[in-house]
Amino acid sequence: MPTSLRSCLTSASRVPTADLLKGVAVIFMIQVHLIELFANPDVNHSTIGRFSLFLGGPPAAPVFMAVMGYFLAATKKSLSQLMRRGLLLIIGGLCLNVGLNLNLLISISQGRFALDPLAYIFGADILTLAGLSVIIVAIVRPLFKQSPVAYSLMAMIVAALAPLLPNIGTPERPVLMYLNPFFWGDYSWSYFPLFPWLAYPLVGYAFKLVHDRFELEKKLSLRVALALIIVLIAGFVMTADYAVRSSSHLPSYYHHGIVFALWTAFFLAGWTLLLFLADQMSGQRMVLLYLKWLGHNVTATYVIQWLLIGNIATEIYRTQSKTQLLLWFMLIGALTSLLTALWTNVKAKLRFVR
């Protein structure tokens, strides 16, 4: 890894643990997309498949959202700037929906598949969730100010309400049928609706406020950190069956309630602490630097892997064996890294020209 890149990843302006969390999360996201879209039913329902779905669950999307909330708490951007950012994320998410499903949408128009194209164009995914979350946080910031309790309570309310909110979109009301899934409901194309997923940016926001108020990092000795990890690991072991079962049943995972949200919040605490210690002890190792580089460029990495996986999936949907999945994982991972590196270089040159 070039020295300039190493210095960038370890500069004072970066938060290494956050980059590492996002880098690991995007790797888990790649493998879970392969399991969901490429794996044949036998693999999908096997022990390996269920564990893969877990890895693509709590350590992935909730991490993205919580880290985003953490940095929203640190930003000095105005309400209008955050609203603009949120709208751009929503527009970007819809554009990504078209891009990753382009092969499928063309196939539908050609009559190969009898599917509803709007369900793929208006799928409620991570980027649209991120955009809506930024807008909501921007609105409540003047009300909640610096109160971590307020953000935490709102997170619990959002998660508790999620299973109670009824679907209001129907074929008779088509506009609501494609708008409702971005906010709540158990529609098949509602992957990350605002309820309950807004809870995780709110948790990340609250954690940043607590972190700064009590200077947690300065007070966290190695002995205390290890003791906390042991306690959290013990808790995870005792609840592992529930966690894997909830994560591997995708409708339950996408539309979970407060119990799983609370479990995930505690999991995130332990997971963050574990990766914090890993970075403290081995942060300069090539593997961790690579993962932090992915995390530093997480948006580009996420978009590129989806464009590759989504369009390939139209041709080989749920037909691949375990060995084939491993080969696909290595190929998609390598291509994603290469294309992300090319994109970052192009972006840097365009910025320099400007």
PDB file of N, CA, C and O in Angstrom, residues 139-182:
ATOM      1  N   ILE A 139     -34.124  17.679  11.215  1.00  0.00           N
ATOM      2  CA  ILE A 139     -35.327  18.335  11.738  1.00  0.00           C
ATOM      3  C   ILE A 139     -35.370  18.299  13.269  1.00  0.00           C
ATOM      4  O   ILE A 139     -35.749  19.285  13.916  1.00  0.00           O
ATOM      5  N   VAL A 140     -34.956  17.156  13.872  1.00  0.00           N
ATOM      6  CA  VAL A 140     -35.086  17.035  15.336  1.00  0.00           C
ATOM      7  C   VAL A 140     -33.895  17.628  16.088  1.00  0.00           C
ATOM      8  O   VAL A 140     -33.991  17.856  17.303  1.00  0.00           O
ATOM      9  N   ARG A 141     -32.788  17.893  15.389  1.00  0.00           N
ATOM     10  CA  ARG A 141     -31.600  18.421  16.082  1.00  0.00           C
ATOM     11  C   ARG A 141     -31.877  19.687  16.885  1.00  0.00           C
ATOM     12  O   ARG A 141     -31.451  19.795  18.041  1.00  0.00           O
ATOM     13  N   PRO A 142     -32.592  20.680  16.318  1.00  0.00           N
ATOM     14  CA  PRO A 142     -32.860  21.888  17.120  1.00  0.00           C
ATOM     15  C   PRO A 142     -33.738  21.617  18.338  1.00  0.00           C
ATOM     16  O   PRO A 142     -33.675  22.351  19.325  1.00  0.00           O
ATOM     17  N   LEU A 143     -34.536  20.555  18.279  1.00  0.00           N
ATOM     18  CA  LEU A 143     -35.423  20.224  19.397  1.00  0.00           C
ATOM     19  C   LEU A 143     -34.690  19.448  20.480  1.00  0.00           C
ATOM     20  O   LEU A 143     -34.832  19.720  21.674  1.00  0.00           O
ATOM     21  N   PHE A 144     -33.883  18.458  20.076  1.00  0.00           N
ATOM     22  CA  PHE A 144     -33.212  17.581  21.029  1.00  0.00           C
ATOM     23  C   PHE A 144     -31.896  18.162  21.542  1.00  0.00           C
ATOM     24  O   PHE A 144     -31.394  17.735  22.577  1.00  0.00           O
ATOM     25  N   LYS A 145     -31.322  19.077  20.781  1.00  0.00           N
ATOM     26  CA  LYS A 145     -30.044  19.711  21.112  1.00  0.00           C
ATOM     27  C   LYS A 145     -28.983  18.646  21.410  1.00  0.00           C
ATOM     28  O   LYS A 145     -28.742  17.774  20.606  1.00  0.00           O
ATOM     29  N   GLN A 146     -28.396  18.686  22.603  1.00  0.00           N
ATOM     30  CA  GLN A 146     -27.299  17.765  22.937  1.00  0.00           C
ATOM     31  C   GLN A 146     -27.750  16.701  23.932  1.00  0.00           C
ATOM     32  O   GLN A 146     -26.961  16.265  24.776  1.00  0.00           O
ATOM     33  N   SER A 147     -28.980  16.248  23.820  1.00  0.00           N
ATOM     34  CA  SER A 147     -29.521  15.278  24.781  1.00  0.00           C
ATOM     35  C   SER A 147     -29.467  13.859  24.227  1.00  0.00           C
ATOM     36  O   SER A 147     -30.302  13.482  23.396  1.00  0.00           O
ATOM     37  N   PRO A 148     -28.518  13.039  24.678  1.00  0.00           N
ATOM     38  CA  PRO A 148     -28.479  11.646  24.211  1.00  0.00           C
ATOM     39  C   PRO A 148     -29.721  10.859  24.635  1.00  0.00           C
ATOM     40  O   PRO A 148     -30.131   9.925  23.950  1.00  0.00           O
ATOM     41  N   VAL A 149     -30.328  11.252  25.758  1.00  0.00           N
ATOM     42  CA  VAL A 149     -31.539  10.564  26.220  1.00  0.00           C
ATOM     43  C   VAL A 149     -32.667  10.741  25.210  1.00  0.00           C
ATOM     44  O   VAL A 149     -33.395   9.786  24.887  1.00  0.00           O
ATOM     45  N   ALA A 150     -32.810  11.946  24.667  1.00  0.00           N
ATOM     46  CA  ALA A 150     -33.878  12.209  23.705  1.00  0.00           C
ATOM     47  C   ALA A 150     -33.705  11.367  22.450  1.00  0.00           C
ATOM     48  O   ALA A 150     -34.678  10.776  21.948  1.00  0.00           O
ATOM     49  N   TYR A 151     -32.481  11.286  21.941  1.00  0.00           N
ATOM     50  CA  TYR A 151     -32.236  10.487  20.735  1.00  0.00           C
ATOM     51  C   TYR A 151     -32.449   8.996  21.016  1.00  0.00           C
ATOM     52  O   TYR A 151     -32.994   8.273  20.175  1.00  0.00           O
ATOM     53  N   SER A 152     -32.041   8.551  22.204  1.00  0.00           N
ATOM     54  CA  SER A 152     -32.207   7.139  22.558  1.00  0.00           C
ATOM     55  C   SER A 152     -33.680   6.778  22.696  1.00  0.00           C
ATOM     56  O   SER A 152     -34.122   5.716  22.230  1.00  0.00           O
ATOM     57  N   LEU A 153     -34.437   7.650  23.327  1.00  0.00           N
ATOM     58  CA  LEU A 153     -35.875   7.396  23.475  1.00  0.00           C
ATOM     59  C   LEU A 153     -36.568   7.371  22.120  1.00  0.00           C
ATOM     60  O   LEU A 153     -37.430   6.519  21.869  1.00  0.00           O
ATOM     61  N   MET A 154     -36.197   8.297  21.249  1.00  0.00           N
ATOM     62  CA  MET A 154     -36.788   8.305  19.915  1.00  0.00           C
ATOM     63  C   MET A 154     -36.449   7.018  19.171  1.00  0.00           C
ATOM     64  O   MET A 154     -37.297   6.458  18.462  1.00  0.00           O
ATOM     65  N   ALA A 155     -35.217   6.540  19.332  1.00  0.00           N
ATOM     66  CA  ALA A 155     -34.810   5.284  18.685  1.00  0.00           C
ATOM     67  C   ALA A 155     -35.693   4.131  19.149  1.00  0.00           C
ATOM     68  O   ALA A 155     -36.158   3.314  18.339  1.00  0.00           O
ATOM     69  N   MET A 156     -35.949   4.046  20.454  1.00  0.00           N
ATOM     70  CA  MET A 156     -36.780   2.963  20.985  1.00  0.00           C
ATOM     71  C   MET A 156     -38.234   3.082  20.511  1.00  0.00           C
ATOM     72  O   MET A 156     -38.874   2.077  20.195  1.00  0.00           O
ATOM     73  N   ILE A 157     -38.732   4.303  20.438  1.00  0.00           N
ATOM     74  CA  ILE A 157     -40.109   4.510  19.971  1.00  0.00           C
ATOM     75  C   ILE A 157     -40.250   4.096  18.515  1.00  0.00           C
ATOM     76  O   ILE A 157     -41.216   3.414  18.135  1.00  0.00           O
ATOM     77  N   VAL A 158     -39.276   4.485  17.691  1.00  0.00           N
ATOM     78  CA  VAL A 158     -39.296   4.126  16.268  1.00  0.00           C
ATOM     79  C   VAL A 158     -39.309   2.610  16.097  1.00  0.00           C
ATOM     80  O   VAL A 158     -40.085   2.065  15.306  1.00  0.00           O
ATOM     81  N   ALA A 159     -38.439   1.922  16.849  1.00  0.00           N
ATOM     82  CA  ALA A 159     -38.371   0.460  16.747  1.00  0.00           C
ATOM     83  C   ALA A 159     -39.636  -0.205  17.271  1.00  0.00           C
ATOM     84  O   ALA A 159     -40.112  -1.202  16.712  1.00  0.00           O
ATOM     85  N   ALA A 160     -40.203   0.345  18.342  1.00  0.00           N
ATOM     86  CA  ALA A 160     -41.413  -0.242  18.928  1.00  0.00           C
ATOM     87  C   ALA A 160     -42.625  -0.059  18.017  1.00  0.00           C
ATOM     88  O   ALA A 160     -43.498  -0.929  17.945  1.00  0.00           O
ATOM     89  N   LEU A 161     -42.687   1.063  17.311  1.00  0.00           N
ATOM     90  CA  LEU A 161     -43.838   1.338  16.457  1.00  0.00           C
ATOM     91  C   LEU A 161     -43.820   0.532  15.159  1.00  0.00           C
ATOM     92  O   LEU A 161     -44.881   0.277  14.570  1.00  0.00           O
ATOM     93  N   ALA A 162     -42.635   0.140  14.711  1.00  0.00           N
ATOM     94  CA  ALA A 162     -42.495  -0.480  13.385  1.00  0.00           C
ATOM     95  C   ALA A 162     -43.482  -1.618  13.117  1.00  0.00           C
ATOM     96  O   ALA A 162     -44.142  -1.627  12.067  1.00  0.00           O
ATOM     97  N   PRO A 163     -43.628  -2.606  14.011  1.00  0.00           N
ATOM     98  CA  PRO A 163     -44.557  -3.708  13.711  1.00  0.00           C
ATOM     99  C   PRO A 163     -46.031  -3.317  13.801  1.00  0.00           C
ATOM    100  O   PRO A 163     -46.895  -4.088  13.371  1.00  0.00           O
ATOM    101  N   LEU A 164     -46.313  -2.141  14.357  1.00  0.00           N
ATOM    102  CA  LEU A 164     -47.702  -1.746  14.595  1.00  0.00           C
ATOM    103  C   LEU A 164     -48.287  -0.904  13.467  1.00  0.00           C
ATOM    104  O   LEU A 164     -49.503  -0.737  13.390  1.00  0.00           O
ATOM    105  N   LEU A 165     -47.423  -0.375  12.596  1.00  0.00           N
ATOM    106  CA  LEU A 165     -47.896   0.525  11.550  1.00  0.00           C
ATOM    107  C   LEU A 165     -48.459  -0.270  10.378  1.00  0.00           C
ATOM    108  O   LEU A 165     -47.781  -1.152   9.837  1.00  0.00           O
ATOM    109  N   PRO A 166     -49.674   0.011   9.961  1.00  0.00           N
ATOM    110  CA  PRO A 166     -50.313  -0.788   8.906  1.00  0.00           C
ATOM    111  C   PRO A 166     -49.884  -0.361   7.501  1.00  0.00           C
ATOM    112  O   PRO A 166     -49.496   0.790   7.270  1.00  0.00           O
ATOM    113  N   ASN A 167     -49.934  -1.307   6.576  1.00  0.00           N
ATOM    114  CA  ASN A 167     -49.729  -0.970   5.166  1.00  0.00           C
ATOM    115  C   ASN A 167     -50.897  -0.104   4.685  1.00  0.00           C
ATOM    116  O   ASN A 167     -52.052  -0.473   4.868  1.00  0.00           O
ATOM    117  N   ILE A 168     -50.578   1.030   4.080  1.00  0.00           N
ATOM    118  CA  ILE A 168     -51.651   1.892   3.579  1.00  0.00           C
ATOM    119  C   ILE A 168     -51.645   1.960   2.055  1.00  0.00           C
ATOM    120  O   ILE A 168     -52.558   2.508   1.451  1.00  0.00           O
ATOM    121  N   GLY A 169     -50.617   1.391   1.439  1.00  0.00           N
ATOM    122  CA  GLY A 169     -50.565   1.357  -0.015  1.00  0.00           C
ATOM    123  C   GLY A 169     -51.161   0.072  -0.556  1.00  0.00           C
ATOM    124  O   GLY A 169     -50.866  -1.027  -0.065  1.00  0.00           O
ATOM    125  N   THR A 170     -52.020   0.177  -1.533  1.00  0.00           N
ATOM    126  CA  THR A 170     -52.665  -0.979  -2.152  1.00  0.00           C
ATOM    127  C   THR A 170     -52.681  -0.779  -3.664  1.00  0.00           C
ATOM    128  O   THR A 170     -52.437   0.333  -4.147  1.00  0.00           O
ATOM    129  N   PRO A 171     -52.964  -1.832  -4.427  1.00  0.00           N
ATOM    130  CA  PRO A 171     -53.072  -1.652  -5.884  1.00  0.00           C
ATOM    131  C   PRO A 171     -54.100  -0.591  -6.275  1.00  0.00           C
ATOM    132  O   PRO A 171     -53.976   0.033  -7.330  1.00  0.00           O
ATOM    133  N   GLU A 172     -55.100  -0.382  -5.408  1.00  0.00           N
ATOM    134  CA  GLU A 172     -56.087   0.657  -5.682  1.00  0.00           C
ATOM    135  C   GLU A 172     -55.526   2.049  -5.407  1.00  0.00           C
ATOM    136  O   GLU A 172     -56.061   3.057  -5.883  1.00  0.00           O
ATOM    137  N   ARG A 173     -54.476   2.096  -4.597  1.00  0.00           N
ATOM    138  CA  ARG A 173     -53.803   3.364  -4.300  1.00  0.00           C
ATOM    139  C   ARG A 173     -52.328   3.207  -4.657  1.00  0.00           C
ATOM    140  O   ARG A 173     -51.460   3.093  -3.785  1.00  0.00           O
ATOM    141  N   PRO A 174     -51.993   3.151  -5.937  1.00  0.00           N
ATOM    142  CA  PRO A 174     -50.649   2.796  -6.390  1.00  0.00           C
ATOM    143  C   PRO A 174     -49.554   3.750  -5.932  1.00  0.00           C
ATOM    144  O   PRO A 174     -48.422   3.318  -5.687  1.00  0.00           O
ATOM    145  N   VAL A 175     -49.865   5.042  -5.821  1.00  0.00           N
ATOM    146  CA  VAL A 175     -48.837   5.985  -5.360  1.00  0.00           C
ATOM    147  C   VAL A 175     -48.393   5.616  -3.957  1.00  0.00           C
ATOM    148  O   VAL A 175     -47.185   5.530  -3.668  1.00  0.00           O
ATOM    149  N   LEU A 176     -49.354   5.356  -3.076  1.00  0.00           N
ATOM    150  CA  LEU A 176     -49.013   4.969  -1.708  1.00  0.00           C
ATOM    151  C   LEU A 176     -48.341   3.600  -1.660  1.00  0.00           C
ATOM    152  O   LEU A 176     -47.510   3.339  -0.792  1.00  0.00           O
ATOM    153  N   MET A 177     -48.680   2.736  -2.602  1.00  0.00           N
ATOM    154  CA  MET A 177     -48.092   1.397  -2.594  1.00  0.00           C
ATOM    155  C   MET A 177     -46.581   1.442  -2.827  1.00  0.00           C
ATOM    156  O   MET A 177     -45.850   0.570  -2.357  1.00  0.00           O
ATOM    157  N   TYR A 178     -46.102   2.460  -3.536  1.00  0.00           N
ATOM    158  CA  TYR A 178     -44.669   2.581  -3.767  1.00  0.00           C
ATOM    159  C   TYR A 178     -44.014   3.618  -2.866  1.00  0.00           C
ATOM    160  O   TYR A 178     -42.789   3.635  -2.730  1.00  0.00           O
ATOM    161  N   LEU A 179     -44.820   4.475  -2.222  1.00  0.00           N
ATOM    162  CA  LEU A 179     -44.286   5.463  -1.288  1.00  0.00           C
ATOM    163  C   LEU A 179     -44.223   4.915   0.132  1.00  0.00           C
ATOM    164  O   LEU A 179     -43.227   5.102   0.840  1.00  0.00           O
ATOM    165  N   ASN A 180     -45.259   4.207   0.547  1.00  0.00           N
ATOM    166  CA  ASN A 180     -45.353   3.647   1.885  1.00  0.00           C
ATOM    167  C   ASN A 180     -44.129   2.803   2.279  1.00  0.00           C
ATOM    168  O   ASN A 180     -43.636   2.927   3.415  1.00  0.00           O
ATOM    169  N   PRO A 181     -43.594   1.938   1.394  1.00  0.00           N
ATOM    170  CA  PRO A 181     -42.477   1.076   1.789  1.00  0.00           C
ATOM    171  C   PRO A 181     -41.215   1.804   2.235  1.00  0.00           C
ATOM    172  O   PRO A 181     -40.390   1.227   2.940  1.00  0.00           O
ATOM    173  N   PHE A 182     -41.046   3.067   1.844  1.00  0.00           N
ATOM    174  CA  PHE A 182     -39.875   3.811   2.300  1.00  0.00           C
ATOM    175  C   PHE A 182     -39.981   4.170   3.776  1.00  0.00           C
ATOM    176  O   PHE A 182     -38.962   4.447   4.419  1.00  0.00           O
TER     177      PHE A 182
END
